[in-house]
Structure formats: structure tokens, C-alpha cells
């Protein structure tokens, strides 16, 4: 299957700082990428849809000024958590849509964010 | 937007076949059904995808009845390493901006020795 990487795999930061997470599709081009957040023992919650060359579409309740998404190329999307607070601590996962009839999503390994 | 319903948890033993059913009563004509496996602190891993009837790959089979209102993931001869959460996802990724992937609660499968 198609491969998606994320960097960093984990990050610890102080409250008030900003953190950038990179999502790369390594062996396919992803016009569309998704960003999810997952809290312990819960399902994945879609935060936003990232389309190459255009503004991201955020789900209801997700602050677009806090979670900045940039999709500058067909293989790279970034999520920046601005002025992070402890409640932003979570597991962030990205995915890319690969080609084919069903346009399958392939997921990255996730990034664990801990805000102190 | 197709909503999915799965059992919250299932238990099995090594070597047994496990069948996990997902209900998606309002599946749309162009929607595909995709199953993922997730281990703790990892991203979901693609298992199998189908549109109708039966699909089989090296790790699983997917059975979809004619009305497509449900689907069943079949894992043959499970091992301890199959202990994970399994999600079914219904949608049409090729629909562009109207595709909003929504994960249900998933099924936590525990395989016992």
C-alpha cells in the first residue's frame, strides 16, 4: 500500500509555543490530505481537509486560526498548532487520498503532542 | 453521509476465524467500504476495500450483500497480534469536496491465547 510519513513522531512543548507537524506522501501524490485528532480510547475525529494549493476546510468546532494547515505540494501538508495549551495534547494523524476507484485513504503513523 | 455501526468489542481465541459486521444503512450509490486496523499509538492501517459482493486479499475477506447496507470483515485464523481496533469507513473519496470521512467507534478485538 501507499506510504505516508509524519514528523515528528512525538513532541513535548511548553504552553504558549507553536508546534509544526509534517505529513508526507512518500510514493504517491495526494491532492487531498486529512488531519485527525484522537484522544485516548476514542475514535479518530476529523479536524480538517487539506487540498493542495487551496485553503483547508475545517470541521465544525475546530479553530482555523489555532490549527494552521498548509498544503503547498502534492506530497506535503503541514499542521501548525499555534499557542499550544495543555488541552491540545493529543495524538494527531494525517492521511492522504491515493488514486483508484475508491480513493483509499492511507494514514501516517501519528504524532503524539504533549503540552506542558 | 453514511453513518456506521459496529459492535464495540469482540473476543476470540488464537486460530479462530473472526467476523466483524458493520451496518451502514444509508450508504450512497458511489460509496466504497474500507476497513482499517489500528494498534495503540499508531495510525490506522488499510486492510481491505470493496464495493459489492466479495473481496479477498492476503490478510482478510470482505463480504458485502446485494443491498450493501452492511459488510462483514472476515479474519481467518487470528493470532495474538490481531488484537487491535477495527474500523469500517464508508464513503466516496473521489467525490472531491463532498467527501468527509467519518470514523465510527470501531470494534476492539481481543484475541486470547
PDB file of C-alpha atoms in Angstrom:
ATOM      1  CA  UNK A   1       0.000   0.000   0.000  1.00  0.00           C
ATOM      2  CA  UNK A   2       0.859   3.655  -0.237  1.00  0.00           C
ATOM      3  CA  UNK A   3       3.145   5.118   2.435  1.00  0.00           C
ATOM      4  CA  UNK A   4       2.589   8.264   4.476  1.00  0.00           C
ATOM      5  CA  UNK A   5       5.119   9.627   6.946  1.00  0.00           C
ATOM      6  CA  UNK A   6       4.761  12.103   9.767  1.00  0.00           C
ATOM      7  CA  UNK A   7       7.375  14.142  11.562  1.00  0.00           C
ATOM      8  CA  UNK A   8       7.951  14.381  14.419  1.00  0.00           C
ATOM      9  CA  UNK A   9       6.575  11.183  15.899  1.00  0.00           C
ATOM     10  CA  UNK A  10       6.305  12.840  19.290  1.00  0.00           C
ATOM     11  CA  UNK A  11       6.837  16.303  20.676  1.00  0.00           C
ATOM     12  CA  UNK A  12       6.774  17.930  24.095  1.00  0.00           C
ATOM     13  CA  UNK A  13       6.425  21.679  24.291  1.00  0.00           C
ATOM     14  CA  UNK A  14       5.663  24.420  26.758  1.00  0.00           C
ATOM     15  CA  UNK A  15       2.309  26.107  26.886  1.00  0.00           C
ATOM     16  CA  UNK A  16       2.141  29.082  24.542  1.00  0.00           C
ATOM     17  CA  UNK A  17       4.580  27.789  21.957  1.00  0.00           C
ATOM     18  CA  UNK A  18       3.776  26.670  18.430  1.00  0.00           C
ATOM     19  CA  UNK A  19       4.372  23.218  17.017  1.00  0.00           C
ATOM     20  CA  UNK A  20       4.537  22.180  13.370  1.00  0.00           C
ATOM     21  CA  UNK A  21       3.750  18.647  12.224  1.00  0.00           C
ATOM     22  CA  UNK A  22       4.665  17.479   8.724  1.00  0.00           C
ATOM     23  CA  UNK A  23       2.778  14.899   6.712  1.00  0.00           C
ATOM     24  CA  UNK A  24       4.332  13.463   3.564  1.00  0.00           C
ATOM     25  CA  UNK A  25       3.063  11.008   0.993  1.00  0.00           C
ATOM     26  CA  UNK A  26       6.209   9.110   0.049  1.00  0.00           C
ATOM     27  CA  UNK A  27       5.205   7.095  -3.007  1.00  0.00           C
ATOM     28  CA  UNK A  28       2.091   8.776  -4.324  1.00  0.00           C
ATOM     29  CA  UNK A  29       0.734  12.228  -4.925  1.00  0.00           C
ATOM     30  CA  UNK A  30      -2.074  13.327  -2.638  1.00  0.00           C
ATOM     31  CA  UNK A  31      -4.224  16.161  -3.876  1.00  0.00           C
ATOM     32  CA  UNK A  32      -6.229  15.775  -0.701  1.00  0.00           C
ATOM     33  CA  UNK A  33      -4.950  15.109   2.786  1.00  0.00           C
ATOM     34  CA  UNK A  34      -6.874  14.876   6.021  1.00  0.00           C
ATOM     35  CA  UNK A  35      -5.904  15.768   9.580  1.00  0.00           C
ATOM     36  CA  UNK A  36      -7.387  13.910  12.523  1.00  0.00           C
ATOM     37  CA  UNK A  37      -7.098  14.122  16.278  1.00  0.00           C
ATOM     38  CA  UNK A  38      -7.511  11.161  18.558  1.00  0.00           C
ATOM     39  CA  UNK A  39      -7.869  11.190  22.328  1.00  0.00           C
ATOM     40  CA  UNK A  40      -7.184   8.073  24.434  1.00  0.00           C
ATOM     41  CA  UNK A  41      -9.722   5.275  23.987  1.00  0.00           C
ATOM     42  CA  UNK A  42     -11.635   7.317  21.423  1.00  0.00           C
ATOM     43  CA  UNK A  43     -12.106   7.184  17.682  1.00  0.00           C
ATOM     44  CA  UNK A  44     -10.443   9.440  15.125  1.00  0.00           C
ATOM     45  CA  UNK A  45     -12.015  12.851  14.841  1.00  0.00           C
ATOM     46  CA  UNK A  46     -11.626  14.680  11.549  1.00  0.00           C
ATOM     47  CA  UNK A  47     -10.219  18.167  12.054  1.00  0.00           C
ATOM     48  CA  UNK A  48      -9.787  19.431   8.507  1.00  0.00           C
ATOM     49  CA  UNK A  49      -9.452  18.584   4.857  1.00  0.00           C
ATOM     50  CA  UNK A  50      -6.344  19.879   3.164  1.00  0.00           C
ATOM     51  CA  UNK A  51      -6.303  20.402  -0.600  1.00  0.00           C
ATOM     52  CA  UNK A  52      -3.132  21.188  -2.500  1.00  0.00           C
ATOM     53  CA  UNK A  53      -2.944  24.809  -3.494  1.00  0.00           C
ATOM     54  CA  UNK A  54      -6.073  25.945  -1.697  1.00  0.00           C
ATOM     55  CA  UNK A  55      -7.314  26.763   1.779  1.00  0.00           C
ATOM     56  CA  UNK A  56      -8.125  23.959   4.125  1.00  0.00           C
ATOM     57  CA  UNK A  57     -11.696  23.146   5.088  1.00  0.00           C
ATOM     58  CA  UNK A  58     -12.171  22.872   8.835  1.00  0.00           C
ATOM     59  CA  UNK A  59     -14.788  20.806  10.632  1.00  0.00           C
ATOM     60  CA  UNK A  60     -17.228  22.466  12.961  1.00  0.00           C
ATOM     61  CA  UNK A  61     -15.662  23.337  16.286  1.00  0.00           C
ATOM     62  CA  UNK A  62     -12.067  23.338  15.020  1.00  0.00           C
ATOM     63  CA  UNK A  63     -10.406  26.751  15.267  1.00  0.00           C
ATOM     64  CA  UNK A  64      -8.761  27.528  11.948  1.00  0.00           C
ATOM     65  CA  UNK A  65      -6.585  30.246  13.479  1.00  0.00           C
ATOM     66  CA  UNK A  66      -5.251  27.826  16.043  1.00  0.00           C
ATOM     67  CA  UNK A  67      -4.666  24.859  13.755  1.00  0.00           C
ATOM     68  CA  UNK A  68      -2.985  26.247  10.662  1.00  0.00           C
ATOM     69  CA  UNK A  69      -2.832  23.894   7.702  1.00  0.00           C
ATOM     70  CA  UNK A  70      -0.678  24.360   4.638  1.00  0.00           C
ATOM     71  CA  UNK A  71      -0.708  22.007   1.651  1.00  0.00           C
ATOM     72  CA  UNK A  72       1.938  23.523  -0.585  1.00  0.00           C
ATOM     73  CA  UNK A  73       2.714  20.486  -2.722  1.00  0.00           C
ATOM     74  CA  UNK A  74       1.157  17.182  -3.763  1.00  0.00           C
ATOM     75  CA  UNK A  75       3.298  15.323  -1.235  1.00  0.00           C
ATOM     76  CA  UNK A  76       3.423  17.617   1.788  1.00  0.00           C
ATOM     77  CA  UNK A  77       0.877  19.030   4.188  1.00  0.00           C
ATOM     78  CA  UNK A  78       1.706  20.682   7.494  1.00  0.00           C
ATOM     79  CA  UNK A  79      -0.328  21.288  10.626  1.00  0.00           C
ATOM     80  CA  UNK A  80       0.820  24.028  12.976  1.00  0.00           C
ATOM     81  CA  UNK A  81      -0.683  24.154  16.437  1.00  0.00           C
ATOM     82  CA  UNK A  82      -0.321  27.788  17.444  1.00  0.00           C
ATOM     83  CA  UNK A  83      -0.058  28.926  21.059  1.00  0.00           C
ATOM     84  CA  UNK A  84      -0.492  25.370  22.254  1.00  0.00           C
ATOM     85  CA  UNK A  85      -2.175  24.687  25.584  1.00  0.00           C
ATOM     86  CA  UNK A  86      -2.399  21.502  27.660  1.00  0.00           C
ATOM     87  CA  UNK A  87      -5.868  20.746  26.259  1.00  0.00           C
ATOM     88  CA  UNK A  88      -4.275  20.485  22.791  1.00  0.00           C
ATOM     89  CA  UNK A  89      -2.312  17.459  23.955  1.00  0.00           C
ATOM     90  CA  UNK A  90      -3.445  14.610  21.758  1.00  0.00           C
ATOM     91  CA  UNK A  91      -2.490  12.159  19.019  1.00  0.00           C
ATOM     92  CA  UNK A  92      -2.548  13.827  15.608  1.00  0.00           C
ATOM     93  CA  UNK A  93      -2.835  11.671  12.493  1.00  0.00           C
ATOM     94  CA  UNK A  94      -2.776  12.641   8.841  1.00  0.00           C
ATOM     95  CA  UNK A  95      -3.857  10.709   5.781  1.00  0.00           C
ATOM     96  CA  UNK A  96      -3.591  11.084   2.039  1.00  0.00           C
ATOM     97  CA  UNK A  97      -6.070  10.064  -0.627  1.00  0.00           C
ATOM     98  CA  UNK A  98      -4.459   7.748  -3.131  1.00  0.00           C
ATOM     99  CA  UNK A  99      -5.839   7.060  -6.563  1.00  0.00           C
ATOM    100  CA  UNK A 100      -8.129   4.279  -7.667  1.00  0.00           C
ATOM    101  CA  UNK A 101     -11.888   3.761  -7.799  1.00  0.00           C
ATOM    102  CA  UNK A 102     -12.382   4.029  -4.057  1.00  0.00           C
ATOM    103  CA  UNK A 103      -9.773   6.727  -3.476  1.00  0.00           C
ATOM    104  CA  UNK A 104      -8.397   4.934  -0.459  1.00  0.00           C
ATOM    105  CA  UNK A 105      -7.023   6.864   2.497  1.00  0.00           C
ATOM    106  CA  UNK A 106      -3.565   5.899   3.698  1.00  0.00           C
ATOM    107  CA  UNK A 107      -2.556   7.060   7.126  1.00  0.00           C
ATOM    108  CA  UNK A 108       0.629   8.309   8.685  1.00  0.00           C
ATOM    109  CA  UNK A 109       1.975   6.824  11.911  1.00  0.00           C
ATOM    110  CA  UNK A 110       0.720   9.730  14.003  1.00  0.00           C
ATOM    111  CA  UNK A 111       2.315  12.429  16.156  1.00  0.00           C
ATOM    112  CA  UNK A 112       1.951  12.465  19.915  1.00  0.00           C
ATOM    113  CA  UNK A 113       1.798  16.039  21.236  1.00  0.00           C
ATOM    114  CA  UNK A 114       2.201  16.810  24.927  1.00  0.00           C
ATOM    115  CA  UNK A 115       1.841  20.409  26.021  1.00  0.00           C
ATOM    116  CA  UNK A 116       3.135  21.183  29.496  1.00  0.00           C
TER     117      UNK A 116
ATOM    118  CA  UNK B   1     -23.072  10.944   4.912  1.00  0.00           C
ATOM    119  CA  UNK B   2     -23.114   7.243   5.674  1.00  0.00           C
ATOM    120  CA  UNK B   3     -23.036   6.514   9.370  1.00  0.00           C
ATOM    121  CA  UNK B   4     -21.600   3.205  10.507  1.00  0.00           C
ATOM    122  CA  UNK B   5     -22.426   0.972  13.439  1.00  0.00           C
ATOM    123  CA  UNK B   6     -20.158  -1.795  14.717  1.00  0.00           C
ATOM    124  CA  UNK B   7     -20.005  -3.902  17.866  1.00  0.00           C
ATOM    125  CA  UNK B   8     -17.913  -2.129  20.460  1.00  0.00           C
ATOM    126  CA  UNK B   9     -15.870  -5.184  21.345  1.00  0.00           C
ATOM    127  CA  UNK B  10     -15.293  -8.813  20.456  1.00  0.00           C
ATOM    128  CA  UNK B  11     -13.283 -11.630  21.963  1.00  0.00           C
ATOM    129  CA  UNK B  12     -11.736 -14.566  20.168  1.00  0.00           C
ATOM    130  CA  UNK B  13      -9.031 -17.184  20.529  1.00  0.00           C
ATOM    131  CA  UNK B  14      -5.958 -17.882  18.509  1.00  0.00           C
ATOM    132  CA  UNK B  15      -6.598 -19.877  15.364  1.00  0.00           C
ATOM    133  CA  UNK B  16     -10.287 -18.987  15.137  1.00  0.00           C
ATOM    134  CA  UNK B  17     -11.992 -17.105  12.343  1.00  0.00           C
ATOM    135  CA  UNK B  18     -13.354 -13.710  13.351  1.00  0.00           C
ATOM    136  CA  UNK B  19     -16.179 -11.918  11.583  1.00  0.00           C
ATOM    137  CA  UNK B  20     -16.872  -8.260  12.334  1.00  0.00           C
ATOM    138  CA  UNK B  21     -20.023  -6.754  10.884  1.00  0.00           C
ATOM    139  CA  UNK B  22     -20.589  -3.095  10.122  1.00  0.00           C
ATOM    140  CA  UNK B  23     -24.011  -1.608   9.427  1.00  0.00           C
ATOM    141  CA  UNK B  24     -24.286   1.318   7.014  1.00  0.00           C
ATOM    142  CA  UNK B  25     -27.963   1.641   6.158  1.00  0.00           C
ATOM    143  CA  UNK B  26     -27.708   4.907   4.252  1.00  0.00           C
ATOM    144  CA  UNK B  27     -24.771   4.032   2.050  1.00  0.00           C
ATOM    145  CA  UNK B  28     -24.765   6.006  -1.212  1.00  0.00           C
ATOM    146  CA  UNK B  29     -24.506   4.566  -4.692  1.00  0.00           C
ATOM    147  CA  UNK B  30     -20.898   5.642  -5.228  1.00  0.00           C
ATOM    148  CA  UNK B  31     -19.664   4.818  -1.730  1.00  0.00           C
ATOM    149  CA  UNK B  32     -16.948   2.253  -1.135  1.00  0.00           C
ATOM    150  CA  UNK B  33     -16.462   0.316   2.091  1.00  0.00           C
ATOM    151  CA  UNK B  34     -12.999   0.323   3.617  1.00  0.00           C
ATOM    152  CA  UNK B  35     -11.724  -1.435   6.717  1.00  0.00           C
ATOM    153  CA  UNK B  36      -8.788  -0.302   8.821  1.00  0.00           C
ATOM    154  CA  UNK B  37      -6.849  -1.794  11.707  1.00  0.00           C
ATOM    155  CA  UNK B  38      -5.381   0.387  14.432  1.00  0.00           C
ATOM    156  CA  UNK B  39      -2.921  -0.501  17.169  1.00  0.00           C
ATOM    157  CA  UNK B  40      -2.428   1.805  20.160  1.00  0.00           C
ATOM    158  CA  UNK B  41      -0.409   4.927  19.352  1.00  0.00           C
ATOM    159  CA  UNK B  42      -0.281   4.111  15.643  1.00  0.00           C
ATOM    160  CA  UNK B  43      -2.113   5.381  12.590  1.00  0.00           C
ATOM    161  CA  UNK B  44      -4.810   3.166  11.071  1.00  0.00           C
ATOM    162  CA  UNK B  45      -3.596   0.569   8.603  1.00  0.00           C
ATOM    163  CA  UNK B  46      -5.558  -0.252   5.454  1.00  0.00           C
ATOM    164  CA  UNK B  47      -6.890  -3.808   5.448  1.00  0.00           C
ATOM    165  CA  UNK B  48      -9.328  -4.156   2.585  1.00  0.00           C
ATOM    166  CA  UNK B  49     -11.788  -2.240   0.430  1.00  0.00           C
ATOM    167  CA  UNK B  50     -14.808  -3.283  -1.558  1.00  0.00           C
ATOM    168  CA  UNK B  51     -17.886  -2.082  -3.386  1.00  0.00           C
ATOM    169  CA  UNK B  52     -20.056  -5.184  -3.674  1.00  0.00           C
ATOM    170  CA  UNK B  53     -20.064  -8.980  -3.313  1.00  0.00           C
ATOM    171  CA  UNK B  54     -16.797 -10.419  -2.011  1.00  0.00           C
ATOM    172  CA  UNK B  55     -13.241  -9.192  -1.939  1.00  0.00           C
ATOM    173  CA  UNK B  56     -10.297 -11.200  -0.681  1.00  0.00           C
ATOM    174  CA  UNK B  57      -6.666 -10.327  -0.156  1.00  0.00           C
ATOM    175  CA  UNK B  58      -3.786 -11.933   1.690  1.00  0.00           C
ATOM    176  CA  UNK B  59      -4.995 -10.904   5.140  1.00  0.00           C
ATOM    177  CA  UNK B  60      -8.787 -10.719   5.064  1.00  0.00           C
ATOM    178  CA  UNK B  61     -12.038 -11.128   3.184  1.00  0.00           C
ATOM    179  CA  UNK B  62     -14.832  -8.623   2.873  1.00  0.00           C
ATOM    180  CA  UNK B  63     -18.400  -9.741   2.299  1.00  0.00           C
ATOM    181  CA  UNK B  64     -20.964  -7.244   1.063  1.00  0.00           C
ATOM    182  CA  UNK B  65     -24.592  -8.305   0.494  1.00  0.00           C
ATOM    183  CA  UNK B  66     -26.562  -7.162  -2.506  1.00  0.00           C
ATOM    184  CA  UNK B  67     -28.287  -4.290  -0.682  1.00  0.00           C
ATOM    185  CA  UNK B  68     -24.894  -3.046   0.562  1.00  0.00           C
ATOM    186  CA  UNK B  69     -26.420  -1.928   3.865  1.00  0.00           C
ATOM    187  CA  UNK B  70     -23.867  -3.899   5.813  1.00  0.00           C
ATOM    188  CA  UNK B  71     -20.484  -5.504   5.368  1.00  0.00           C
ATOM    189  CA  UNK B  72     -18.525  -8.184   7.177  1.00  0.00           C
ATOM    190  CA  UNK B  73     -14.784  -8.274   7.647  1.00  0.00           C
ATOM    191  CA  UNK B  74     -13.524 -11.822   7.993  1.00  0.00           C
ATOM    192  CA  UNK B  75     -10.131 -12.519   9.563  1.00  0.00           C
ATOM    193  CA  UNK B  76      -9.076 -16.155   9.121  1.00  0.00           C
ATOM    194  CA  UNK B  77      -7.160 -17.882  11.897  1.00  0.00           C
ATOM    195  CA  UNK B  78      -6.443 -14.886  14.105  1.00  0.00           C
ATOM    196  CA  UNK B  79      -3.323 -14.604  16.219  1.00  0.00           C
ATOM    197  CA  UNK B  80      -2.484 -12.542  19.289  1.00  0.00           C
ATOM    198  CA  UNK B  81      -1.059  -9.840  17.018  1.00  0.00           C
ATOM    199  CA  UNK B  82      -4.516  -9.255  15.552  1.00  0.00           C
ATOM    200  CA  UNK B  83      -5.617  -7.689  18.833  1.00  0.00           C
ATOM    201  CA  UNK B  84      -6.495  -4.164  17.723  1.00  0.00           C
ATOM    202  CA  UNK B  85      -9.349  -1.794  16.963  1.00  0.00           C
ATOM    203  CA  UNK B  86     -11.041  -2.298  13.602  1.00  0.00           C
ATOM    204  CA  UNK B  87     -12.900   0.478  11.826  1.00  0.00           C
ATOM    205  CA  UNK B  88     -15.156   0.405   8.801  1.00  0.00           C
ATOM    206  CA  UNK B  89     -15.352   3.585   6.780  1.00  0.00           C
ATOM    207  CA  UNK B  90     -17.929   4.274   4.104  1.00  0.00           C
ATOM    208  CA  UNK B  91     -17.591   6.970   1.503  1.00  0.00           C
ATOM    209  CA  UNK B  92     -16.562   8.063  -1.937  1.00  0.00           C
ATOM    210  CA  UNK B  93     -13.130   9.617  -1.843  1.00  0.00           C
ATOM    211  CA  UNK B  94     -13.406  10.502  -5.493  1.00  0.00           C
ATOM    212  CA  UNK B  95     -16.324  12.836  -4.799  1.00  0.00           C
ATOM    213  CA  UNK B  96     -13.993  15.707  -4.111  1.00  0.00           C
ATOM    214  CA  UNK B  97     -15.027  18.328  -1.603  1.00  0.00           C
ATOM    215  CA  UNK B  98     -18.130  16.469  -0.539  1.00  0.00           C
ATOM    216  CA  UNK B  99     -16.130  13.593   0.932  1.00  0.00           C
ATOM    217  CA  UNK B 100     -15.998  13.905   4.718  1.00  0.00           C
ATOM    218  CA  UNK B 101     -14.537  10.725   6.165  1.00  0.00           C
ATOM    219  CA  UNK B 102     -16.229   9.965   9.463  1.00  0.00           C
ATOM    220  CA  UNK B 103     -14.998   7.212  11.688  1.00  0.00           C
ATOM    221  CA  UNK B 104     -17.367   5.373  13.987  1.00  0.00           C
ATOM    222  CA  UNK B 105     -16.356   3.956  17.359  1.00  0.00           C
ATOM    223  CA  UNK B 106     -14.717   0.897  15.880  1.00  0.00           C
ATOM    224  CA  UNK B 107     -14.586  -2.656  17.228  1.00  0.00           C
ATOM    225  CA  UNK B 108     -11.992  -3.581  19.807  1.00  0.00           C
ATOM    226  CA  UNK B 109     -10.934  -7.149  19.084  1.00  0.00           C
ATOM    227  CA  UNK B 110      -9.102  -9.048  21.784  1.00  0.00           C
ATOM    228  CA  UNK B 111      -7.510 -12.356  20.819  1.00  0.00           C
ATOM    229  CA  UNK B 112      -6.797 -14.716  23.709  1.00  0.00           C
ATOM    230  CA  UNK B 113      -4.169 -17.485  23.793  1.00  0.00           C
TER     231      UNK B 113
END
